[in-house]
Amino acid sequence: MPPRRRVPDDPPAPARPRGDPARGEAAGTAVPLIPADGSLAALRAAAAACRACDLWERGTQTVFGEGERSADVVFVGEQPGDREDLEGHPFVGPAGKLLERAIAEAGLERRSIYITNTVKHFKWEARGKKRIHQKPNANEIRACRPWLEAELAAIRPLAVVCLGATAAQALLGKEFKVTRQRGVPFATVFAPLAMGTVHPSSILRAPDEEARRAEMEAFVEDLRRLRAALERARRGTSPRPEAAQPP
Ligand code: SF4
């Protein structure tokens, strides 16, 4: 049976005992839940029961990453949105459709892409009948990070693309500024190539059609630069560099 959607009218959750170590509650981080068998299937199954931060109470379900273990590129967003929370899949809402379009326009191979989020539960606040997105805080990002690291360790991609400031700062460092450093691939401990760029939802929020078109072009251009760097890496004309600091 699919999980029941949490809605703004829901009464507060009843008091319950805290600290179930099997669900990561006591630790405040998902580390104790990471299975020794680090396959994506085992990770997904374990993450479904995660309670390492309080977001599990608000979200309908854990929304884990999706794609092949053999993926060359991992896209990392911030967190699932309203639609993703209901359907249980990442990037299935309007921002996901825009991302799919940008991937196709940039000429990246869709089947070699894995898509996930920094935080795996939807954080929201009620505004009337609506569920409005809220940015995850540092504790929530820290608690959830082991899932992302485990996904990257299972896949060992050639490239990681951080979509928006939350993903970029979680993986590329707190000092990373998407506005200044977007679209430049560099080496990290997570992958030979990593790049920060905007989150597609920011394009949807552009004030008018002209601004939206310009933002979309810049986004596709970032992904084209990544494709060129990937091609160089595959040809071996760009040696896999050691981890370096962002430019
Ligand atoms: S957001 Fe991450 S750490 Fe928090 S409960 Fe969900 S899966 Fe666990």
PDB file of C-alpha atoms and ligand atoms in Angstrom:
ATOM      1  CA  MET A   1       0.000   0.000   0.000  1.00  0.00           C
ATOM      2  CA  PRO A   2       1.452   3.449  -0.885  1.00  0.00           C
ATOM      3  CA  PRO A   3       2.296   5.700   2.080  1.00  0.00           C
ATOM      4  CA  ARG A   4      -0.395   8.143   3.146  1.00  0.00           C
ATOM      5  CA  ARG A   5       0.279  11.696   2.065  1.00  0.00           C
ATOM      6  CA  ARG A   6       0.956  14.110   4.922  1.00  0.00           C
ATOM      7  CA  VAL A   7      -1.188  17.197   4.443  1.00  0.00           C
ATOM      8  CA  PRO A   8      -1.341  20.604   6.149  1.00  0.00           C
ATOM      9  CA  ASP A   9      -4.489  19.610   8.067  1.00  0.00           C
ATOM     10  CA  ASP A  10      -2.813  16.628   9.714  1.00  0.00           C
ATOM     11  CA  PRO A  11      -2.866  16.836  13.535  1.00  0.00           C
ATOM     12  CA  PRO A  12       0.546  16.937  15.202  1.00  0.00           C
ATOM     13  CA  ALA A  13       2.221  13.539  15.377  1.00  0.00           C
ATOM     14  CA  PRO A  14       1.556  11.804  18.706  1.00  0.00           C
ATOM     15  CA  ALA A  15       4.385  11.752  21.216  1.00  0.00           C
ATOM     16  CA  ARG A  16       6.509   8.683  20.681  1.00  0.00           C
ATOM     17  CA  PRO A  17       9.656   7.337  22.217  1.00  0.00           C
ATOM     18  CA  ARG A  18      12.817   8.682  20.643  1.00  0.00           C
ATOM     19  CA  GLY A  19      16.100   7.038  19.975  1.00  0.00           C
ATOM     20  CA  ASP A  20      15.445   3.923  17.886  1.00  0.00           C
ATOM     21  CA  PRO A  21      19.034   3.093  16.902  1.00  0.00           C
ATOM     22  CA  ALA A  22      17.858   0.804  14.111  1.00  0.00           C
ATOM     23  CA  ARG A  23      16.441   3.882  12.385  1.00  0.00           C
ATOM     24  CA  GLY A  24      19.300   6.267  13.137  1.00  0.00           C
ATOM     25  CA  GLU A  25      17.279   8.372  15.585  1.00  0.00           C
ATOM     26  CA  ALA A  26      19.787   8.276  18.414  1.00  0.00           C
ATOM     27  CA  ALA A  27      22.778   9.069  16.229  1.00  0.00           C
ATOM     28  CA  GLY A  28      21.287  12.071  14.423  1.00  0.00           C
ATOM     29  CA  THR A  29      23.014  10.824  11.288  1.00  0.00           C
ATOM     30  CA  ALA A  30      22.287   8.037   8.835  1.00  0.00           C
ATOM     31  CA  VAL A  31      25.741   6.488   9.344  1.00  0.00           C
ATOM     32  CA  PRO A  32      24.518   3.534  11.497  1.00  0.00           C
ATOM     33  CA  LEU A  33      21.950   2.646   8.836  1.00  0.00           C
ATOM     34  CA  ILE A  34      24.330   2.289   5.900  1.00  0.00           C
ATOM     35  CA  PRO A  35      24.304  -1.441   5.021  1.00  0.00           C
ATOM     36  CA  ALA A  36      27.576  -3.302   4.649  1.00  0.00           C
ATOM     37  CA  ASP A  37      26.297  -4.438   1.267  1.00  0.00           C
ATOM     38  CA  GLY A  38      26.559  -0.996  -0.291  1.00  0.00           C
ATOM     39  CA  SER A  39      24.535  -1.860  -3.387  1.00  0.00           C
ATOM     40  CA  LEU A  40      21.991   0.713  -4.519  1.00  0.00           C
ATOM     41  CA  ALA A  41      19.150  -1.727  -3.834  1.00  0.00           C
ATOM     42  CA  ALA A  42      20.323  -2.313  -0.252  1.00  0.00           C
ATOM     43  CA  LEU A  43      20.830   1.416   0.292  1.00  0.00           C
ATOM     44  CA  ARG A  44      17.377   2.249  -1.039  1.00  0.00           C
ATOM     45  CA  ALA A  45      15.739  -0.357   1.184  1.00  0.00           C
ATOM     46  CA  ALA A  46      17.593   0.857   4.285  1.00  0.00           C
ATOM     47  CA  ALA A  47      16.894   4.539   3.562  1.00  0.00           C
ATOM     48  CA  ALA A  48      13.146   3.824   3.421  1.00  0.00           C
ATOM     49  CA  ALA A  49      13.187   3.339   7.220  1.00  0.00           C
ATOM     50  CA  CYS A  50      15.512   6.257   8.020  1.00  0.00           C
ATOM     51  CA  ARG A  51      14.646   8.541  10.925  1.00  0.00           C
ATOM     52  CA  ALA A  52      18.049  10.108  11.406  1.00  0.00           C
ATOM     53  CA  CYS A  53      16.518  13.594  11.343  1.00  0.00           C
ATOM     54  CA  ASP A  54      12.995  14.877  11.937  1.00  0.00           C
ATOM     55  CA  LEU A  55      12.116  15.285   8.282  1.00  0.00           C
ATOM     56  CA  TRP A  56      10.761  11.743   8.060  1.00  0.00           C
ATOM     57  CA  GLU A  57       7.776  12.949  10.112  1.00  0.00           C
ATOM     58  CA  ARG A  58       6.850  15.597   7.574  1.00  0.00           C
ATOM     59  CA  GLY A  59       7.544  13.807   4.330  1.00  0.00           C
ATOM     60  CA  THR A  60       5.343  11.080   2.897  1.00  0.00           C
ATOM     61  CA  GLN A  61       8.273   8.807   2.131  1.00  0.00           C
ATOM     62  CA  THR A  62      12.002   8.667   1.551  1.00  0.00           C
ATOM     63  CA  VAL A  63      12.747   9.648  -2.041  1.00  0.00           C
ATOM     64  CA  PHE A  64      15.952   7.874  -2.959  1.00  0.00           C
ATOM     65  CA  GLY A  65      18.092   8.423  -6.058  1.00  0.00           C
ATOM     66  CA  GLU A  66      17.341   6.644  -9.329  1.00  0.00           C
ATOM     67  CA  GLY A  67      19.404   5.462 -12.254  1.00  0.00           C
ATOM     68  CA  GLU A  68      21.917   2.795 -13.169  1.00  0.00           C
ATOM     69  CA  ARG A  69      24.852   1.816 -10.991  1.00  0.00           C
ATOM     70  CA  SER A  70      26.966   2.120 -14.132  1.00  0.00           C
ATOM     71  CA  ALA A  71      26.000   5.795 -14.557  1.00  0.00           C
ATOM     72  CA  ASP A  72      28.808   8.134 -15.599  1.00  0.00           C
ATOM     73  CA  VAL A  73      27.137  11.254 -14.242  1.00  0.00           C
ATOM     74  CA  VAL A  74      25.278  11.857 -10.977  1.00  0.00           C
ATOM     75  CA  PHE A  75      23.024  14.921 -10.702  1.00  0.00           C
ATOM     76  CA  VAL A  76      22.403  16.038  -7.125  1.00  0.00           C
ATOM     77  CA  GLY A  77      19.549  18.383  -6.248  1.00  0.00           C
ATOM     78  CA  GLU A  78      18.474  19.794  -2.899  1.00  0.00           C
ATOM     79  CA  GLN A  79      15.503  17.689  -1.796  1.00  0.00           C
ATOM     80  CA  PRO A  80      12.347  16.159  -3.245  1.00  0.00           C
ATOM     81  CA  GLY A  81       9.476  18.556  -3.905  1.00  0.00           C
ATOM     82  CA  ASP A  82       5.748  18.151  -3.398  1.00  0.00           C
ATOM     83  CA  ARG A  83       5.254  15.922  -6.438  1.00  0.00           C
ATOM     84  CA  GLU A  84       8.354  13.834  -5.750  1.00  0.00           C
ATOM     85  CA  ASP A  85       7.225  13.319  -2.154  1.00  0.00           C
ATOM     86  CA  LEU A  86       3.893  11.944  -3.347  1.00  0.00           C
ATOM     87  CA  GLU A  87       5.231   9.785  -6.145  1.00  0.00           C
ATOM     88  CA  GLY A  88       8.402   8.607  -4.418  1.00  0.00           C
ATOM     89  CA  HIS A  89      10.699   9.439  -7.357  1.00  0.00           C
ATOM     90  CA  PRO A  90      13.244  12.273  -7.703  1.00  0.00           C
ATOM     91  CA  PHE A  91      12.786  15.091 -10.236  1.00  0.00           C
ATOM     92  CA  VAL A  92       9.365  14.100 -11.563  1.00  0.00           C
ATOM     93  CA  GLY A  93       7.840  17.584 -11.129  1.00  0.00           C
ATOM     94  CA  PRO A  94       8.198  20.692 -13.321  1.00  0.00           C
ATOM     95  CA  ALA A  95      11.880  21.207 -12.383  1.00  0.00           C
ATOM     96  CA  GLY A  96      12.580  17.606 -13.344  1.00  0.00           C
ATOM     97  CA  LYS A  97      10.989  18.093 -16.752  1.00  0.00           C
ATOM     98  CA  LEU A  98      13.146  21.135 -17.327  1.00  0.00           C
ATOM     99  CA  LEU A  99      16.234  19.178 -16.245  1.00  0.00           C
ATOM    100  CA  GLU A 100      15.377  16.410 -18.731  1.00  0.00           C
ATOM    101  CA  ARG A 101      15.103  19.015 -21.487  1.00  0.00           C
ATOM    102  CA  ALA A 102      18.448  20.582 -20.584  1.00  0.00           C
ATOM    103  CA  ILE A 103      20.139  17.151 -20.487  1.00  0.00           C
ATOM    104  CA  ALA A 104      18.808  16.381 -23.967  1.00  0.00           C
ATOM    105  CA  GLU A 105      19.760  19.816 -25.371  1.00  0.00           C
ATOM    106  CA  ALA A 106      23.282  19.489 -23.971  1.00  0.00           C
ATOM    107  CA  GLY A 107      23.671  16.113 -25.670  1.00  0.00           C
ATOM    108  CA  LEU A 108      24.274  14.150 -22.475  1.00  0.00           C
ATOM    109  CA  GLU A 109      23.316  10.503 -22.588  1.00  0.00           C
ATOM    110  CA  ARG A 110      20.240  10.100 -20.374  1.00  0.00           C
ATOM    111  CA  ARG A 111      20.731   6.408 -19.631  1.00  0.00           C
ATOM    112  CA  SER A 112      24.127   7.071 -18.150  1.00  0.00           C
ATOM    113  CA  ILE A 113      22.750   9.559 -15.612  1.00  0.00           C
ATOM    114  CA  TYR A 114      21.743   8.916 -11.994  1.00  0.00           C
ATOM    115  CA  ILE A 115      19.579  11.544 -10.272  1.00  0.00           C
ATOM    116  CA  THR A 116      19.355  12.091  -6.536  1.00  0.00           C
ATOM    117  CA  ASN A 117      19.067  14.733  -3.817  1.00  0.00           C
ATOM    118  CA  THR A 118      21.189  15.972  -0.926  1.00  0.00           C
ATOM    119  CA  VAL A 119      18.290  15.385   1.490  1.00  0.00           C
ATOM    120  CA  LYS A 120      15.883  12.530   0.871  1.00  0.00           C
ATOM    121  CA  HIS A 121      12.709  13.784   2.552  1.00  0.00           C
ATOM    122  CA  PHE A 122      10.529  16.745   1.521  1.00  0.00           C
ATOM    123  CA  LYS A 123      10.715  19.605   4.008  1.00  0.00           C
ATOM    124  CA  TRP A 124       7.678  21.835   3.873  1.00  0.00           C
ATOM    125  CA  GLU A 125       5.490  24.200   5.851  1.00  0.00           C
ATOM    126  CA  ALA A 126       1.735  24.558   5.581  1.00  0.00           C
ATOM    127  CA  ARG A 127       0.386  27.709   3.979  1.00  0.00           C
ATOM    128  CA  GLY A 128      -3.351  27.303   3.828  1.00  0.00           C
ATOM    129  CA  LYS A 129      -3.940  24.019   2.029  1.00  0.00           C
ATOM    130  CA  LYS A 130      -0.572  24.191   0.286  1.00  0.00           C
ATOM    131  CA  ARG A 131       2.716  22.568   1.248  1.00  0.00           C
ATOM    132  CA  ILE A 132       5.453  25.141   0.672  1.00  0.00           C
ATOM    133  CA  HIS A 133       9.080  24.063   0.211  1.00  0.00           C
ATOM    134  CA  GLN A 134      11.466  24.890   3.051  1.00  0.00           C
ATOM    135  CA  LYS A 135      15.234  24.784   2.762  1.00  0.00           C
ATOM    136  CA  PRO A 136      16.844  21.976   4.773  1.00  0.00           C
ATOM    137  CA  ASN A 137      19.083  23.173   7.594  1.00  0.00           C
ATOM    138  CA  ALA A 138      22.701  22.205   8.302  1.00  0.00           C
ATOM    139  CA  ASN A 139      21.758  19.424  10.760  1.00  0.00           C
ATOM    140  CA  GLU A 140      19.373  17.824   8.287  1.00  0.00           C
ATOM    141  CA  ILE A 141      21.953  18.002   5.506  1.00  0.00           C
ATOM    142  CA  ARG A 142      24.590  16.469   7.804  1.00  0.00           C
ATOM    143  CA  ALA A 143      22.208  13.709   8.936  1.00  0.00           C
ATOM    144  CA  CYS A 144      21.340  12.745   5.363  1.00  0.00           C
ATOM    145  CA  ARG A 145      24.785  13.105   3.805  1.00  0.00           C
ATOM    146  CA  PRO A 146      25.806   9.451   4.445  1.00  0.00           C
ATOM    147  CA  TRP A 147      23.114   8.328   1.983  1.00  0.00           C
ATOM    148  CA  LEU A 148      24.502  10.584  -0.711  1.00  0.00           C
ATOM    149  CA  GLU A 149      28.073   9.528  -0.004  1.00  0.00           C
ATOM    150  CA  ALA A 150      27.014   5.871  -0.131  1.00  0.00           C
ATOM    151  CA  GLU A 151      25.270   6.417  -3.477  1.00  0.00           C
ATOM    152  CA  LEU A 152      28.426   8.027  -4.868  1.00  0.00           C
ATOM    153  CA  ALA A 153      30.596   5.231  -3.457  1.00  0.00           C
ATOM    154  CA  ALA A 154      28.342   2.599  -5.079  1.00  0.00           C
ATOM    155  CA  ILE A 155      28.330   4.326  -8.468  1.00  0.00           C
ATOM    156  CA  ARG A 156      31.817   5.877  -8.579  1.00  0.00           C
ATOM    157  CA  PRO A 157      30.737   8.260 -11.338  1.00  0.00           C
ATOM    158  CA  LEU A 158      33.022  10.120 -13.673  1.00  0.00           C
ATOM    159  CA  ALA A 159      31.178  13.349 -12.903  1.00  0.00           C
ATOM    160  CA  VAL A 160      28.932  14.859 -10.228  1.00  0.00           C
ATOM    161  CA  VAL A 161      26.722  17.855 -11.032  1.00  0.00           C
ATOM    162  CA  CYS A 162      25.467  19.821  -8.039  1.00  0.00           C
ATOM    163  CA  LEU A 163      22.207  21.603  -8.809  1.00  0.00           C
ATOM    164  CA  GLY A 164      21.850  24.726  -6.668  1.00  0.00           C
ATOM    165  CA  ALA A 165      23.561  26.063  -3.582  1.00  0.00           C
ATOM    166  CA  THR A 166      22.476  23.375  -1.104  1.00  0.00           C
ATOM    167  CA  ALA A 167      23.945  20.514  -3.140  1.00  0.00           C
ATOM    168  CA  ALA A 168      27.019  22.530  -4.143  1.00  0.00           C
ATOM    169  CA  GLN A 169      27.829  23.592  -0.601  1.00  0.00           C
ATOM    170  CA  ALA A 170      27.195  20.093   0.759  1.00  0.00           C
ATOM    171  CA  LEU A 171      29.586  18.453  -1.698  1.00  0.00           C
ATOM    172  CA  LEU A 172      31.898  21.175  -2.986  1.00  0.00           C
ATOM    173  CA  GLY A 173      32.408  23.133   0.209  1.00  0.00           C
ATOM    174  CA  LYS A 174      30.668  25.872   2.160  1.00  0.00           C
ATOM    175  CA  GLU A 175      32.547  28.579   0.280  1.00  0.00           C
ATOM    176  CA  PHE A 176      31.271  27.453  -3.109  1.00  0.00           C
ATOM    177  CA  LYS A 177      29.245  30.184  -4.806  1.00  0.00           C
ATOM    178  CA  VAL A 178      27.105  28.966  -7.679  1.00  0.00           C
ATOM    179  CA  THR A 179      26.769  32.486  -9.080  1.00  0.00           C
ATOM    180  CA  ARG A 180      30.556  32.863  -9.403  1.00  0.00           C
ATOM    181  CA  GLN A 181      31.794  29.308  -9.913  1.00  0.00           C
ATOM    182  CA  ARG A 182      29.101  27.602 -11.947  1.00  0.00           C
ATOM    183  CA  GLY A 183      29.875  25.637 -15.071  1.00  0.00           C
ATOM    184  CA  VAL A 184      33.537  24.889 -14.337  1.00  0.00           C
ATOM    185  CA  PRO A 185      34.369  21.190 -13.889  1.00  0.00           C
ATOM    186  CA  PHE A 186      37.098  20.364 -11.378  1.00  0.00           C
ATOM    187  CA  ALA A 187      38.304  17.309  -9.457  1.00  0.00           C
ATOM    188  CA  THR A 188      36.924  16.305  -6.054  1.00  0.00           C
ATOM    189  CA  VAL A 189      37.187  13.309  -3.770  1.00  0.00           C
ATOM    190  CA  PHE A 190      33.759  12.203  -5.023  1.00  0.00           C
ATOM    191  CA  ALA A 191      34.515  12.123  -8.733  1.00  0.00           C
ATOM    192  CA  PRO A 192      37.228  13.102 -11.193  1.00  0.00           C
ATOM    193  CA  LEU A 193      34.890  15.836 -12.444  1.00  0.00           C
ATOM    194  CA  ALA A 194      32.482  17.863 -10.355  1.00  0.00           C
ATOM    195  CA  MET A 195      30.545  20.942 -11.300  1.00  0.00           C
ATOM    196  CA  GLY A 196      28.119  23.299  -9.635  1.00  0.00           C
ATOM    197  CA  THR A 197      25.308  25.008 -11.497  1.00  0.00           C
ATOM    198  CA  VAL A 198      21.840  26.348 -10.801  1.00  0.00           C
ATOM    199  CA  HIS A 199      18.890  24.246  -9.686  1.00  0.00           C
ATOM    200  CA  PRO A 200      16.324  24.013 -12.505  1.00  0.00           C
ATOM    201  CA  SER A 201      13.617  25.311 -10.137  1.00  0.00           C
ATOM    202  CA  SER A 202      15.436  28.677 -10.116  1.00  0.00           C
ATOM    203  CA  ILE A 203      14.871  28.880 -13.880  1.00  0.00           C
ATOM    204  CA  LEU A 204      11.166  28.294 -13.344  1.00  0.00           C
ATOM    205  CA  ARG A 205      11.146  31.168 -10.859  1.00  0.00           C
ATOM    206  CA  ALA A 206      12.678  33.663 -13.341  1.00  0.00           C
ATOM    207  CA  PRO A 207      10.513  36.800 -13.515  1.00  0.00           C
ATOM    208  CA  ASP A 208       9.519  36.610 -17.188  1.00  0.00           C
ATOM    209  CA  GLU A 209       9.792  34.534 -20.336  1.00  0.00           C
ATOM    210  CA  GLU A 210      12.899  36.321 -21.611  1.00  0.00           C
ATOM    211  CA  ALA A 211      14.743  35.819 -18.319  1.00  0.00           C
ATOM    212  CA  ARG A 212      13.655  32.192 -18.247  1.00  0.00           C
ATOM    213  CA  ARG A 213      15.011  31.623 -21.747  1.00  0.00           C
ATOM    214  CA  ALA A 214      18.354  33.249 -20.878  1.00  0.00           C
ATOM    215  CA  GLU A 215      18.642  31.188 -17.673  1.00  0.00           C
ATOM    216  CA  MET A 216      17.850  28.016 -19.569  1.00  0.00           C
ATOM    217  CA  GLU A 217      20.504  28.778 -22.200  1.00  0.00           C
ATOM    218  CA  ALA A 218      23.107  29.361 -19.490  1.00  0.00           C
ATOM    219  CA  PHE A 219      22.120  26.106 -17.773  1.00  0.00           C
ATOM    220  CA  VAL A 220      22.401  24.107 -21.009  1.00  0.00           C
ATOM    221  CA  GLU A 221      25.750  25.785 -21.698  1.00  0.00           C
ATOM    222  CA  ASP A 222      27.029  24.583 -18.285  1.00  0.00           C
ATOM    223  CA  LEU A 223      25.963  21.038 -19.144  1.00  0.00           C
ATOM    224  CA  ARG A 224      27.632  21.290 -22.566  1.00  0.00           C
ATOM    225  CA  ARG A 225      30.877  22.210 -20.820  1.00  0.00           C
ATOM    226  CA  LEU A 226      30.478  19.140 -18.655  1.00  0.00           C
ATOM    227  CA  ARG A 227      29.866  16.979 -21.721  1.00  0.00           C
ATOM    228  CA  ALA A 228      33.062  18.306 -23.327  1.00  0.00           C
ATOM    229  CA  ALA A 229      35.042  17.564 -20.144  1.00  0.00           C
ATOM    230  CA  LEU A 230      33.524  14.063 -20.020  1.00  0.00           C
ATOM    231  CA  GLU A 231      34.522  13.407 -23.622  1.00  0.00           C
ATOM    232  CA  ARG A 232      38.075  14.541 -22.920  1.00  0.00           C
ATOM    233  CA  ALA A 233      38.211  12.309 -19.831  1.00  0.00           C
ATOM    234  CA  ARG A 234      36.869   9.308 -21.772  1.00  0.00           C
ATOM    235  CA  ARG A 235      39.412   9.859 -24.560  1.00  0.00           C
ATOM    236  CA  GLY A 236      42.098  10.042 -21.931  1.00  0.00           C
ATOM    237  CA  THR A 237      43.243  13.450 -23.133  1.00  0.00           C
ATOM    238  CA  SER A 238      42.473  14.833 -19.703  1.00  0.00           C
ATOM    239  CA  PRO A 239      44.165  12.740 -17.012  1.00  0.00           C
ATOM    240  CA  ARG A 240      42.010  11.929 -13.973  1.00  0.00           C
ATOM    241  CA  PRO A 241      43.361  14.581 -11.638  1.00  0.00           C
ATOM    242  CA  GLU A 242      43.714  14.224  -7.903  1.00  0.00           C
ATOM    243  CA  ALA A 243      41.114  15.921  -5.759  1.00  0.00           C
ATOM    244  CA  ALA A 244      41.468  19.658  -5.867  1.00  0.00           C
ATOM    245  CA  GLN A 245      39.766  22.680  -4.417  1.00  0.00           C
ATOM    246  CA  PRO A 246      36.983  24.370  -6.365  1.00  0.00           C
ATOM    247  CA  PRO A 247      38.181  27.173  -8.657  1.00  0.00           C
TER     248      PRO A 247
HETATM  249  S1  SF4 B   1      15.983  13.491   5.414  1.00  0.00           S
HETATM  250 FE1  SF4 B   1      17.587  11.946   5.228  1.00  0.00          FE
HETATM  251  S2  SF4 B   1      18.440  11.735   7.303  1.00  0.00           S
HETATM  252 FE2  SF4 B   1      16.470  12.783   7.487  1.00  0.00          FE
HETATM  253  S3  SF4 B   1      15.020  11.106   7.896  1.00  0.00           S
HETATM  254 FE3  SF4 B   1      15.032  11.477   5.684  1.00  0.00          FE
HETATM  255  S4  SF4 B   1      16.488  10.031   4.832  1.00  0.00           S
HETATM  256 FE4  SF4 B   1      16.869  10.151   7.041  1.00  0.00          FE
END
